[in-house]
Amino acid sequence: MREPTPDLATTVLTRLGTAYGAARDPGRAVAMSAYMRDRFPFLGIAAPAQRQLSREVLAGLSRPDESALRSVALGCWALPEREYQYFACGYLRRHAVVCGPGFLATARTLVTVKPWWDTVDVLAAHLVGPLVRRHPELVAELDSWIVDADLWLVRTALLHQLAAKEDTDERRLFGYCVRQAGHPDFFVRKAIGWALREYAKTEPVRVRHFVTANRSRLAPMSVREALKNVG
């Protein structure tokens, strides 16, 4: 009897574990973990090597559907070392177009489990943002994220339009920034400034006017970041 052919997600995760595991560098792992404030263990694989290994893992494999993409992402999130989550973020970014509106629930899990800026920012700009632009009905969910007690959901809501350029929903961007202008956390205040700075590449005058009108509400850090390139 022939052995059943493994599904795509199983193949990806098996190859990934073999390739990344063989490239483990314990000495480098200590330094990489320290850089991330020892929040996560690392295998110790430098970014260029990660990219090369990832290409080898995916060589010859078919494009994932939404189910396979979800399985790979959640499988990577279940593994302890941070490089596996980086692989998942790259895989999601590359294939975000296959995701339907129901994938936002998975995105929420990825944002809130093992959260830190290194994964959250990629998920915000390159998974959640494209999802919302393709499925405008998801905007209501982002409106709830911006007021959530979880700061990483707030940061995601602020940054999800980072790559939108002329398709930015300006009213929502400015409204989100005002809504969280007084947030006590560094990562939220920084996100406000970053989101505004990025939009200023498309609409510098509009951003400058917004900051001027709301300078008393915005944190100094947010103002500095927002106006970094427009004065």
Short mmCIF file of C-alpha atoms in Angstrom, two decimals:
data_model
loop_
_atom_site.label_atom_id
_atom_site.label_comp_id
_atom_site.label_asym_id
_atom_site.label_seq_id
_atom_site.Cartn_x
_atom_site.Cartn_y
_atom_site.Cartn_z
CA MET A 1 0.00 0.00 0.00
CA ARG A 2 1.37 3.42 -0.91
CA GLU A 3 2.03 5.87 1.90
CA PRO A 4 -0.33 8.86 1.83
CA THR A 5 1.21 12.01 0.37
CA PRO A 6 1.74 14.61 3.11
CA ASP A 7 -0.21 17.83 2.70
CA LEU A 8 1.55 21.07 1.81
CA ALA A 9 1.60 22.49 5.34
CA THR A 10 3.10 19.30 6.75
CA THR A 11 5.75 19.28 4.03
CA VAL A 12 6.67 22.92 4.65
CA LEU A 13 6.90 22.50 8.41
CA THR A 14 8.91 19.29 8.14
CA ARG A 15 11.38 20.79 5.69
CA LEU A 16 11.59 23.95 7.76
CA GLY A 17 12.38 22.13 10.99
CA THR A 18 15.10 20.09 9.27
CA ALA A 19 16.73 23.04 7.49
CA TYR A 20 16.59 25.52 10.35
CA GLY A 21 17.52 22.94 12.95
CA ALA A 22 20.67 21.97 11.05
CA ALA A 23 21.71 25.64 10.83
CA ARG A 24 21.46 26.25 14.57
CA ASP A 25 24.25 28.45 16.03
CA PRO A 26 24.00 28.52 19.84
CA GLY A 27 26.59 31.28 20.22
CA ARG A 28 24.79 33.63 17.87
CA ALA A 29 21.46 32.65 19.42
CA VAL A 30 22.46 34.19 22.77
CA ALA A 31 23.21 37.55 21.17
CA MET A 32 20.06 37.51 19.06
CA SER A 33 17.91 36.75 22.07
CA ALA A 34 19.57 39.52 24.07
CA TYR A 35 18.81 42.01 21.28
CA MET A 36 15.14 41.13 21.69
CA ARG A 37 15.38 41.62 25.47
CA ASP A 38 15.42 37.85 25.99
CA ARG A 39 11.74 37.61 25.19
CA PHE A 40 12.24 34.64 22.85
CA PRO A 41 14.76 31.84 22.29
CA PHE A 42 16.57 31.88 18.95
CA LEU A 43 18.24 29.29 16.80
CA GLY A 44 20.97 31.77 15.97
CA ILE A 45 20.44 31.97 12.19
CA ALA A 46 21.38 35.34 10.69
CA ALA A 47 18.81 37.02 8.43
CA PRO A 48 20.61 36.36 5.10
CA ALA A 49 20.96 32.67 5.97
CA GLN A 50 17.30 32.54 7.00
CA ARG A 51 16.27 33.88 3.60
CA GLN A 52 18.42 31.37 1.75
CA LEU A 53 17.17 28.45 3.85
CA SER A 54 13.57 29.57 3.36
CA ARG A 55 14.01 29.55 -0.40
CA GLU A 56 15.38 26.02 -0.17
CA VAL A 57 12.48 24.91 2.04
CA LEU A 58 9.91 26.18 -0.46
CA ALA A 59 11.68 25.11 -3.63
CA GLY A 60 9.39 23.12 -5.91
CA LEU A 61 6.33 23.44 -3.70
CA SER A 62 2.95 24.67 -4.88
CA ARG A 63 1.30 27.92 -3.89
CA PRO A 64 -0.59 27.52 -0.59
CA ASP A 65 -4.32 27.97 -0.25
CA GLU A 66 -5.77 29.73 2.77
CA SER A 67 -5.99 26.55 4.83
CA ALA A 68 -2.35 25.61 4.22
CA LEU A 69 -1.24 29.16 4.94
CA ARG A 70 -3.08 29.12 8.26
CA SER A 71 -1.63 25.73 9.21
CA VAL A 72 1.93 26.80 8.44
CA ALA A 73 1.56 30.07 10.33
CA LEU A 74 0.05 28.49 13.43
CA GLY A 75 2.55 25.64 13.25
CA CYS A 76 5.43 28.13 13.23
CA TRP A 77 3.89 30.05 16.12
CA ALA A 78 3.76 26.83 18.14
CA LEU A 79 7.54 26.38 17.84
CA PRO A 80 9.71 28.07 20.46
CA GLU A 81 12.45 29.72 18.41
CA ARG A 82 11.79 33.11 16.90
CA GLU A 83 13.15 32.33 13.44
CA TYR A 84 10.14 30.10 12.83
CA GLN A 85 7.80 33.04 13.40
CA TYR A 86 9.93 35.10 11.00
CA PHE A 87 9.51 32.41 8.36
CA ALA A 88 5.74 32.48 8.87
CA CYS A 89 5.64 36.27 8.52
CA GLY A 90 7.50 36.05 5.21
CA TYR A 91 5.25 33.26 3.98
CA LEU A 92 2.13 35.22 4.93
CA ARG A 93 3.43 38.38 3.31
CA ARG A 94 4.18 36.54 0.08
CA HIS A 95 0.79 34.84 -0.13
CA ALA A 96 -1.56 37.26 1.65
CA VAL A 97 -3.63 37.56 -1.52
CA VAL A 98 -5.08 34.07 -1.02
CA CYS A 99 -6.61 35.01 2.34
CA GLY A 100 -10.32 35.68 2.68
CA PRO A 101 -11.97 37.87 5.31
CA GLY A 102 -12.12 34.98 7.80
CA PHE A 103 -8.33 35.01 7.99
CA LEU A 104 -8.47 38.15 10.15
CA ALA A 105 -9.23 35.94 13.16
CA THR A 106 -5.98 34.07 12.52
CA ALA A 107 -4.15 37.38 12.14
CA ARG A 108 -5.49 38.45 15.53
CA THR A 109 -4.10 35.27 17.09
CA LEU A 110 -0.68 35.86 15.54
CA VAL A 111 -0.64 39.49 16.71
CA THR A 112 -1.57 38.68 20.30
CA VAL A 113 0.40 35.45 20.85
CA LYS A 114 4.18 35.89 21.29
CA PRO A 115 3.83 39.57 20.39
CA TRP A 116 6.68 41.98 19.78
CA TRP A 117 7.34 44.63 17.18
CA ASP A 118 9.43 42.34 14.97
CA THR A 119 6.43 40.22 13.96
CA VAL A 120 3.53 42.56 14.70
CA ASP A 121 4.71 45.25 12.29
CA VAL A 122 5.01 42.82 9.37
CA LEU A 123 1.60 41.35 10.10
CA ALA A 124 0.03 44.81 10.38
CA ALA A 125 1.36 46.25 7.13
CA HIS A 126 1.52 43.16 4.94
CA LEU A 127 -1.27 40.87 6.13
CA VAL A 128 -3.92 42.86 7.99
CA GLY A 129 -3.63 45.92 5.74
CA PRO A 130 -4.12 44.05 2.47
CA LEU A 131 -6.96 42.02 4.01
CA VAL A 132 -8.84 45.16 5.02
CA ARG A 133 -8.28 46.86 1.67
CA ARG A 134 -9.64 43.84 -0.21
CA HIS A 135 -12.50 43.28 2.24
CA PRO A 136 -13.75 46.68 3.47
CA GLU A 137 -16.26 45.00 5.76
CA LEU A 138 -13.32 44.20 8.06
CA VAL A 139 -12.91 47.88 8.91
CA ALA A 140 -15.41 47.46 11.74
CA GLU A 141 -13.10 44.90 13.36
CA LEU A 142 -10.13 47.27 13.12
CA ASP A 143 -12.30 49.96 14.75
CA SER A 144 -12.58 47.63 17.74
CA TRP A 145 -8.85 46.85 17.73
CA ILE A 146 -7.91 50.52 18.06
CA VAL A 147 -9.65 50.68 21.44
CA ASP A 148 -8.63 47.22 22.66
CA ALA A 149 -6.74 46.78 25.93
CA ASP A 150 -4.06 44.81 24.06
CA LEU A 151 -1.45 47.35 22.94
CA TRP A 152 -0.37 45.14 20.01
CA LEU A 153 -3.86 45.20 18.53
CA VAL A 154 -3.81 48.97 18.93
CA ARG A 155 -0.43 49.14 17.19
CA THR A 156 -1.70 46.89 14.40
CA ALA A 157 -4.72 49.10 13.83
CA LEU A 158 -2.48 52.16 13.64
CA LEU A 159 -0.02 50.55 11.23
CA HIS A 160 -2.31 48.50 9.01
CA GLN A 161 -2.42 51.28 6.38
CA LEU A 162 1.35 51.72 6.36
CA ALA A 163 1.70 50.57 2.73
CA ALA A 164 -1.60 51.99 1.45
CA LYS A 165 -0.21 55.28 0.07
CA GLU A 166 -2.94 56.99 -2.01
CA ASP A 167 -5.46 54.33 -0.92
CA THR A 168 -5.12 55.38 2.72
CA ASP A 169 -8.40 55.98 4.52
CA GLU A 170 -7.27 59.34 5.85
CA ARG A 171 -10.26 59.95 8.08
CA ARG A 172 -9.71 56.63 9.80
CA LEU A 173 -5.93 57.08 10.10
CA PHE A 174 -6.26 60.52 11.68
CA GLY A 175 -9.14 59.35 13.86
CA TYR A 176 -7.12 56.41 15.17
CA CYS A 177 -4.17 58.68 15.94
CA VAL A 178 -6.35 61.08 17.90
CA ARG A 179 -8.10 58.23 19.70
CA GLN A 180 -4.81 56.87 21.06
CA ALA A 181 -2.81 60.10 21.22
CA GLY A 182 -2.54 59.88 24.99
CA HIS A 183 -1.67 56.18 25.17
CA PRO A 184 1.03 55.59 27.81
CA ASP A 185 2.96 52.91 25.92
CA PHE A 186 6.04 53.69 23.84
CA PHE A 187 5.09 51.24 21.08
CA VAL A 188 1.74 52.94 20.51
CA ARG A 189 3.14 56.48 20.57
CA LYS A 190 5.88 55.42 18.15
CA ALA A 191 3.32 53.76 15.85
CA ILE A 192 1.28 56.97 15.66
CA GLY A 193 4.31 58.92 14.49
CA TRP A 194 5.40 56.20 12.07
CA ALA A 195 1.95 55.89 10.48
CA LEU A 196 1.74 59.66 10.00
CA ARG A 197 5.31 59.88 8.67
CA GLU A 198 4.59 57.20 6.10
CA TYR A 199 1.37 58.88 4.96
CA ALA A 200 3.27 62.18 4.73
CA LYS A 201 5.18 60.68 1.79
CA THR A 202 1.86 60.83 -0.07
CA GLU A 203 0.11 63.79 1.57
CA PRO A 204 2.71 65.94 3.37
CA VAL A 205 0.53 69.03 3.62
CA ARG A 206 -2.41 67.09 5.07
CA VAL A 207 -0.19 65.44 7.68
CA ARG A 208 1.42 68.74 8.63
CA HIS A 209 -1.99 70.36 9.08
CA PHE A 210 -3.21 67.42 11.16
CA VAL A 211 -0.21 67.53 13.47
CA THR A 212 -0.46 71.29 13.85
CA ALA A 213 -4.13 71.04 14.78
CA ASN A 214 -3.53 68.22 17.27
CA ARG A 215 -0.08 69.04 18.65
CA SER A 216 -1.42 69.52 22.17
CA ARG A 217 -2.89 65.99 22.15
CA LEU A 218 -0.05 64.12 20.50
CA ALA A 219 3.00 62.93 22.41
CA PRO A 220 6.23 64.78 21.51
CA MET A 221 7.65 61.51 20.14
CA SER A 222 4.65 61.13 17.83
CA VAL A 223 5.06 64.68 16.57
CA ARG A 224 8.79 64.27 15.92
CA GLU A 225 8.25 61.04 14.01
CA ALA A 226 5.33 62.40 12.00
CA LEU A 227 7.19 65.50 10.84
CA LYS A 228 10.63 63.95 10.40
CA ASN A 229 10.58 64.38 6.63
CA VAL A 230 8.14 67.25 6.11
CA GLY A 231 9.19 69.86 8.69
#
